[in-house]
Amino acid sequence: MQTAYPAEPYKIKVVEPIAVTTRAERERFIADAGHNTFLLRSDQCTIDLLTDSGTTAMSDRQWAGMMLGDEAYAGSRNFLHLQQVVRDYYGFRHIVPTHQGRGAENLLSMILIRPGDFVPGNMYFTTTRAHQERNGATFVDIIVDEAHDSQVELPFKGNVDLAKLERLIDEVGPSRIPYVCLAVTVNLAGGQPVSMENMRSVAMLCRRHGIRVMYDATRCIENAYFIKTREAGYEDVSIADILKEMMSYADGCTMSGKKDCLVNIGGFLCMNDDELYQKASELVVLFEGMPSYGGLAGRDMEAMARGIIESVDYAYIHHRVSQCRYLADRLAAAGIPVVRPTGGHAVFIDAGAFLPHVPQDLFPAQALAAALFVEGGVRAMERGIVSAGRNRDTGDHHRPKLELVRLTIPRRVYTYAHLDAVADACIRLHERRDEIGGLEMVYEPKVLRFFTARFRPLAA
């Protein structure tokens, strides 16, 4: 009999001690970090839910593969293995390894974008938009409107609104749209998936106008799982086969292997077009390394190849998504507002609803993340006005409709008992939420400010 929340489909072989701290210590830690959880030290955090990027626990087979690293400068056999695995599971002809996903974003943006272009996408992501804007493009959000409402229950809130995309094409012309950036899943909407039907429709529309479709495939396995469990006709289709069909509707993808490829470092850029591959192979030498390693050691490419194979195992991905659902269900049962439906990599608390007395310009999600660390030693991430940054023309804040705190669950790292500790801390904090005040920013970097900005508290 299947339980509502399946047990971990793995045994624990190696353990790592975690910090046990006092409240007074945590108050000092967060003050020293400028109330920015990114500036905390990892050994100050009891349960670290800052990100699922590179925080995966690798398998014994991946660690064994690390010992087979071929560290040749060119033509490593590990690259050849990774290349074949990508072709087998993703279906793209060409792969250019990069040190991580933003390396692939950089290559793609530099090759395809010209100043004055427009890049439509199903909600922005921070580094993706930064690379697009750095190369002269304007990002245009074409996600369905429901994605901006945390409480709307829709199985595929990551879908592209085809009318919005067609309207943009009519307004600017297809020649000013180098590609559509389709994220599968959509991180800042709460880890929301895109349906196969929507991917197919986007591909048909774009091919009719000669526009490329490039996926942000960072969490594509999670997206494949949601298609299997939510979209009619895919109940009996394997994760691997769903993944292969998903990728067939794209011209290429950027991948941060630090997520769904189950590794601690690495990424790649994929494509089918020979000319685009040639340009990427030339440019990667300047920014990353040879086209056959792209900033990665042979052992890292071997671990990634093996991680891709492991990632399509249903027992693994079912447990991963169930952990997210478990934490979300516990919070929702206590009246804590979370993004619905639950995504596949994190639980997102609606900080605007959690702290309605804190105006958005006083950074409620940042304040809530800092307070959660003090309460329970839980490190989470702000995903709201701080992450959105500023309008490059007006200098004013971008003000997203979603003001969120992301509780991101690393792959194969924590147990349900750890998630209970997280839930308990959130519940205690919710019971005295009126005590949490806003923040003011005292240091703001010009680019991707959420990483290193510093804050100080205002009176509640």
XYZ file of C-alpha atoms in Angstrom:
460
model
C 0.000 0.000 0.000
C 1.395 3.394 -1.018
C 1.561 5.989 1.752
C 0.674 9.632 1.217
C 4.300 10.629 1.726
C 6.676 7.885 0.540
C 9.735 6.945 2.558
C 13.162 7.960 1.324
C 14.109 5.672 -1.601
C 17.716 5.525 -0.421
C 19.852 4.537 2.556
C 22.094 7.008 4.368
C 25.733 5.981 4.032
C 27.616 9.127 5.123
C 26.481 11.721 7.651
C 27.454 15.366 8.104
C 26.927 17.121 11.456
C 24.755 20.235 11.397
C 24.834 23.299 13.607
C 22.896 23.474 16.854
C 22.806 27.105 17.987
C 21.070 29.325 20.520
C 18.635 32.085 19.692
C 21.091 34.688 20.981
C 23.765 33.330 18.648
C 21.403 33.417 15.686
C 20.391 37.002 16.437
C 24.059 37.950 16.321
C 24.679 35.939 13.149
C 21.847 37.556 11.201
C 22.808 41.057 12.352
C 26.401 40.473 11.231
C 25.037 39.250 7.877
C 23.058 42.441 7.332
C 19.784 40.496 7.618
C 20.594 38.805 4.317
C 20.513 35.016 4.545
C 22.942 34.762 1.611
C 25.606 36.333 3.835
C 25.263 33.773 6.616
C 27.914 31.079 6.947
C 26.730 27.559 6.283
C 28.001 26.375 9.669
C 25.634 28.863 11.323
C 22.556 27.195 9.779
C 20.771 24.236 11.326
C 18.619 23.418 8.292
C 19.792 25.065 5.089
C 16.953 25.625 2.617
C 18.595 28.549 0.833
C 18.732 26.730 -2.501
C 18.621 23.370 -4.228
C 21.423 24.504 -6.550
C 24.513 22.363 -6.048
C 23.300 21.118 -2.660
C 22.377 17.619 -3.841
C 23.673 14.531 -2.045
C 25.289 12.492 -4.808
C 24.848 8.733 -5.007
C 27.453 6.040 -4.439
C 27.517 5.443 -8.189
C 28.206 9.090 -8.861
C 31.035 9.125 -6.305
C 32.426 5.966 -7.853
C 32.318 7.681 -11.247
C 34.330 10.583 -9.847
C 37.252 8.181 -9.505
C 37.074 7.521 -13.239
C 37.709 11.149 -14.149
C 39.704 11.598 -17.339
C 41.370 14.961 -16.810
C 42.721 15.298 -20.336
C 42.582 18.903 -21.531
C 40.747 17.947 -24.710
C 38.638 14.995 -25.785
C 38.006 13.568 -22.302
C 36.154 10.258 -22.311
C 33.904 11.700 -19.612
C 32.797 14.405 -22.043
C 32.000 11.740 -24.606
C 29.918 9.890 -22.004
C 28.076 13.071 -21.015
C 27.479 13.948 -24.660
C 25.951 10.538 -25.348
C 23.753 10.627 -22.233
C 22.440 14.084 -23.163
C 21.654 12.854 -26.670
C 19.910 9.777 -25.294
C 17.817 11.509 -22.628
C 17.342 15.059 -23.960
C 17.565 14.393 -27.680
C 19.730 17.360 -28.683
C 22.613 16.795 -31.102
C 25.080 19.254 -29.594
C 26.184 19.967 -26.029
C 28.610 22.617 -24.781
C 29.556 22.081 -21.104
C 29.728 25.116 -18.810
C 30.736 25.583 -15.197
C 27.079 26.111 -14.274
C 23.779 27.285 -15.747
C 24.570 30.979 -15.896
C 27.585 30.159 -18.046
C 25.183 28.668 -20.586
C 22.884 31.702 -20.267
C 25.839 33.972 -20.968
C 26.809 32.101 -24.136
C 23.243 31.976 -25.439
C 22.591 35.665 -24.779
C 25.841 36.840 -26.347
C 25.331 34.761 -29.481
C 21.658 35.429 -30.228
C 20.711 38.806 -28.719
C 21.200 42.120 -30.468
C 20.554 45.518 -28.818
C 16.878 46.362 -29.070
C 15.682 42.767 -29.107
C 12.843 41.404 -26.980
C 13.018 38.068 -25.183
C 9.625 36.753 -24.072
C 9.514 34.240 -21.257
C 7.146 32.627 -18.783
C 8.189 34.856 -15.875
C 11.680 36.206 -15.375
C 14.502 34.519 -13.553
C 17.171 36.680 -11.965
C 20.385 35.620 -13.716
C 18.590 34.855 -16.991
C 17.111 38.336 -17.241
C 20.405 39.911 -16.172
C 22.240 38.245 -19.067
C 19.489 39.221 -21.510
C 19.514 42.848 -20.388
C 23.304 42.977 -20.323
C 23.262 42.157 -24.028
C 20.661 44.782 -24.858
C 17.357 42.891 -24.772
C 14.114 43.675 -22.982
C 12.447 40.817 -21.119
C 8.695 40.464 -21.694
C 6.595 38.321 -19.350
C 4.172 36.084 -21.267
C 3.130 33.712 -18.476
C -0.563 33.146 -17.764
C -2.023 35.735 -15.392
C -2.897 33.085 -12.796
C 0.811 32.546 -12.118
C 0.946 35.890 -10.334
C -1.740 34.852 -7.823
C -0.372 32.596 -5.098
C -3.743 31.072 -4.206
C -5.071 30.075 -7.627
C -5.171 26.281 -7.980
C -4.163 25.529 -11.559
C -2.199 22.400 -12.524
C 0.049 24.189 -15.033
C 0.526 27.740 -13.794
C 3.803 27.938 -15.696
C 2.067 27.909 -19.088
C 2.689 30.574 -21.694
C -0.264 32.778 -22.536
C -0.276 32.276 -26.304
C -2.276 35.467 -26.885
C 0.402 37.502 -25.095
C 3.110 35.894 -27.221
C 1.222 36.499 -30.471
C 0.581 40.099 -29.470
C 4.294 40.691 -28.868
C 5.177 39.126 -32.229
C 2.664 41.418 -33.959
C 3.965 44.497 -32.122
C 7.726 44.095 -32.585
C 8.016 41.597 -35.412
C 9.602 38.142 -35.290
C 12.998 39.481 -36.379
C 13.330 41.317 -33.036
C 12.643 38.155 -31.021
C 15.803 35.987 -31.050
C 14.149 33.230 -29.028
C 11.414 32.466 -26.546
C 12.839 31.527 -23.151
C 10.581 28.811 -21.760
C 11.298 27.754 -18.166
C 10.271 24.225 -17.206
C 9.446 24.602 -14.311
C 8.957 28.290 -13.380
C 10.966 29.023 -10.263
C 9.628 32.426 -9.238
C 6.010 31.380 -9.732
C 6.507 28.738 -7.061
C 8.080 25.944 -9.099
C 5.067 25.763 -11.411
C 5.140 23.388 -14.405
C 4.309 23.801 -18.081
C 1.976 21.333 -19.763
C 3.031 19.271 -22.752
C 0.124 20.723 -24.684
C 1.371 24.239 -24.009
C 4.947 23.371 -25.035
C 3.614 21.901 -28.251
C 1.530 25.002 -28.957
C 4.412 27.382 -28.255
C 6.635 25.388 -30.610
C 4.041 25.463 -33.411
C 3.508 29.209 -33.043
C 7.222 29.998 -32.953
C 8.092 27.737 -35.889
C 5.429 29.452 -37.945
C 7.252 32.742 -37.362
C 10.805 31.392 -37.518
C 11.496 32.053 -33.815
C 13.642 29.702 -31.746
C 12.364 28.129 -28.526
C 15.070 27.704 -25.898
C 14.215 26.011 -22.616
C 15.556 26.823 -19.222
C 15.639 23.101 -18.455
C 17.047 23.415 -14.952
C 14.145 21.559 -13.313
C 12.840 19.652 -16.321
C 12.575 16.339 -14.421
C 10.200 17.945 -11.950
C 8.203 19.291 -14.892
C 8.088 15.809 -16.440
C 6.793 14.410 -13.134
C 3.948 16.935 -13.054
C 3.007 16.091 -16.634
C 2.866 12.417 -15.664
C 0.713 13.084 -12.602
C -1.456 15.979 -13.844
C -1.853 15.818 -17.640
C -4.267 13.388 -19.266
C -2.682 10.728 -21.427
C 0.668 10.596 -19.652
C -0.221 8.501 -16.595
C 1.490 5.400 -17.963
C 4.378 7.133 -19.751
C 7.831 6.964 -18.168
C 9.615 10.072 -16.913
C 12.351 9.447 -19.497
C 9.889 9.332 -22.387
C 8.055 12.435 -21.175
C 11.383 14.262 -20.908
C 12.338 13.279 -24.439
C 9.031 14.534 -25.841
C 9.317 17.798 -23.897
C 12.707 18.505 -25.418
C 11.490 17.680 -28.922
C 9.528 20.950 -28.900
C 12.645 23.044 -28.228
C 15.551 24.149 -30.397
C 17.898 23.872 -27.436
C 18.213 24.549 -23.738
C 20.327 25.963 -20.976
C 20.863 23.653 -18.035
C 22.108 24.182 -14.537
C 23.243 20.674 -13.746
C 23.344 21.646 -10.076
C 19.607 20.963 -9.886
C 17.970 18.135 -11.827
C 21.266 16.585 -12.968
C 22.002 15.809 -9.292
C 25.511 17.283 -9.080
C 27.277 19.945 -7.059
C 28.686 21.877 -10.027
C 28.218 22.029 -13.780
C 25.838 22.909 -16.568
C 25.549 22.932 -20.325
C 24.084 24.581 -23.395
C 22.321 22.326 -25.900
C 21.152 22.908 -29.431
C 20.399 21.162 -32.714
C 21.551 23.961 -35.028
C 25.081 23.379 -36.365
C 25.852 27.084 -36.853
C 24.744 27.972 -33.335
C 26.884 25.136 -31.999
C 29.902 26.409 -33.893
C 29.474 29.907 -32.449
C 29.039 28.517 -28.939
C 32.130 26.338 -29.334
C 34.167 29.396 -30.295
C 32.841 31.573 -27.474
C 33.085 28.969 -24.724
C 36.872 28.914 -25.139
C 36.976 32.571 -24.118
C 34.723 32.344 -21.066
C 34.808 28.740 -19.855
C 37.329 26.395 -21.494
C 37.620 23.923 -24.322
C 34.313 22.827 -25.915
C 34.940 19.360 -24.503
C 35.076 20.480 -20.868
C 33.794 24.049 -20.593
C 35.109 24.794 -17.127
C 34.484 21.334 -15.660
C 36.819 18.599 -14.543
C 36.355 15.224 -16.186
C 35.146 13.757 -12.904
C 32.381 16.386 -12.697
C 31.165 15.536 -16.186
C 31.094 11.853 -15.251
C 29.055 12.589 -12.120
C 26.620 14.649 -14.207
C 26.195 11.932 -16.827
C 25.357 9.424 -14.106
C 23.095 11.945 -12.375
C 21.042 12.441 -15.534
C 20.425 8.697 -15.691
C 19.428 8.565 -12.013
C 17.176 11.620 -12.288
C 14.537 9.898 -14.430
C 13.909 7.188 -11.827
C 10.275 7.558 -10.758
C 10.897 6.536 -7.124
C 13.461 9.334 -6.763
C 11.386 12.142 -8.264
C 8.152 10.983 -6.592
C 9.814 11.192 -3.188
C 11.370 14.565 -3.972
C 8.088 16.184 -4.938
C 6.332 14.485 -2.018
C 8.745 16.123 0.420
C 7.698 19.516 -0.928
C 4.049 18.567 -0.651
C 4.526 17.328 2.916
C 6.014 20.614 4.092
C 3.429 22.670 2.224
C 0.581 20.616 3.685
C 1.870 21.094 7.230
C 2.154 24.862 6.762
C -1.224 25.210 5.085
C -2.897 23.198 7.856
C -1.593 25.787 10.312
C -3.029 28.670 8.289
C 0.261 29.809 6.780
C -0.270 31.183 3.255
C 1.762 29.203 0.721
C 1.794 29.236 -3.065
C -0.695 26.744 -4.486
C -0.372 24.237 -5.951
C 2.900 23.038 -4.462
C 5.824 22.991 -6.865
C 8.563 20.430 -7.195
C 11.644 21.990 -5.611
C 10.453 24.287 -2.843
C 7.630 25.567 -0.723
C 6.960 29.281 -1.163
C 5.457 31.272 1.693
C 3.404 34.274 0.609
C 5.230 36.889 2.672
C 2.830 39.643 1.666
C -0.073 37.708 3.195
C 2.048 36.506 6.140
C 3.087 40.096 6.992
C 0.258 42.299 5.658
C 1.364 45.131 7.951
C 4.764 45.430 6.197
C 4.621 47.420 2.909
C 6.410 45.868 -0.052
C 8.967 48.697 -0.164
C 10.049 47.643 3.332
C 10.970 44.175 2.044
C 8.586 41.838 3.875
C 10.005 38.642 2.330
C 13.529 39.632 3.313
C 12.346 40.401 6.842
C 10.488 37.091 7.098
C 13.484 35.081 5.896
C 15.693 36.758 8.502
C 13.133 36.162 11.257
C 12.807 32.488 10.325
C 16.538 32.027 10.716
C 16.446 33.576 14.192
C 13.425 31.475 15.160
C 14.670 28.058 14.096
C 18.079 28.235 12.451
C 16.358 27.687 9.089
C 17.991 29.490 6.179
C 15.509 30.406 3.435
C 15.624 32.792 0.475
C 13.795 36.006 -0.373
C 11.980 35.903 -3.717
C 10.217 39.235 -3.984
C 11.033 42.888 -4.511
C 14.707 42.489 -3.596
C 15.214 39.697 -6.104
C 13.277 41.616 -8.758
C 15.807 44.463 -8.717
C 15.329 47.853 -10.334
C 14.023 49.084 -13.653
C 17.134 49.942 -15.646
C 15.421 52.962 -17.257
C 13.646 54.564 -14.283
C 15.800 53.297 -11.420
C 12.686 52.414 -9.423
C 12.099 49.005 -7.884
C 10.476 46.313 -9.945
C 7.436 45.407 -7.820
C 6.395 41.813 -8.500
C 2.913 40.708 -7.519
C 4.433 37.752 -5.690
C 6.396 38.578 -2.544
C 7.682 35.195 -1.436
C 10.033 33.354 0.893
C 11.376 30.186 -0.704
C 12.009 27.097 1.415
C 14.094 25.125 -1.058
C 14.564 21.421 -0.423
C 17.936 19.977 -1.456
C 17.779 16.624 -3.245
C 18.366 13.495 -1.146
C 19.612 15.499 1.862
C 16.903 15.987 4.513
C 14.306 13.675 6.039
C 10.696 14.321 6.992
C 11.874 14.932 10.563
C 13.946 17.865 9.339
C 10.898 19.210 7.511
C 8.879 18.922 10.726
C 11.441 21.139 12.439
C 11.089 23.682 9.619
C 7.305 23.594 9.836
C 7.345 24.003 13.615
C 9.568 27.093 13.342
C 7.299 28.632 10.697
C 4.215 27.962 12.788
C 5.731 29.538 15.911
C 6.698 32.585 13.881
C 3.253 32.853 12.332
C 1.664 32.939 15.780
C 3.559 36.162 16.603
C 3.937 37.608 13.134
C 2.834 41.055 14.308
C 6.219 41.381 16.021
C 8.090 41.287 12.691
C 8.822 44.698 11.208
C 10.176 45.833 7.883
C 13.744 46.521 6.790
C 15.625 49.272 5.058
C 18.421 48.591 2.616
C 21.763 50.050 3.673
C 23.907 48.592 0.881
C 22.718 47.834 -2.628
C 24.919 46.389 -5.385
C 24.097 47.391 -8.944
C 23.599 43.861 -10.272
C 21.689 40.936 -8.708
C 21.373 42.783 -5.434
C 19.699 39.969 -3.510
C 23.009 38.104 -3.248
C 24.971 40.755 -1.307
C 22.626 43.579 -0.254
C 22.601 44.488 3.418
C 19.661 45.646 5.563
C 18.796 46.894 9.002
C 15.518 46.430 10.859
C 12.861 49.059 11.386
C 10.497 49.073 14.334
C 7.580 46.640 14.017
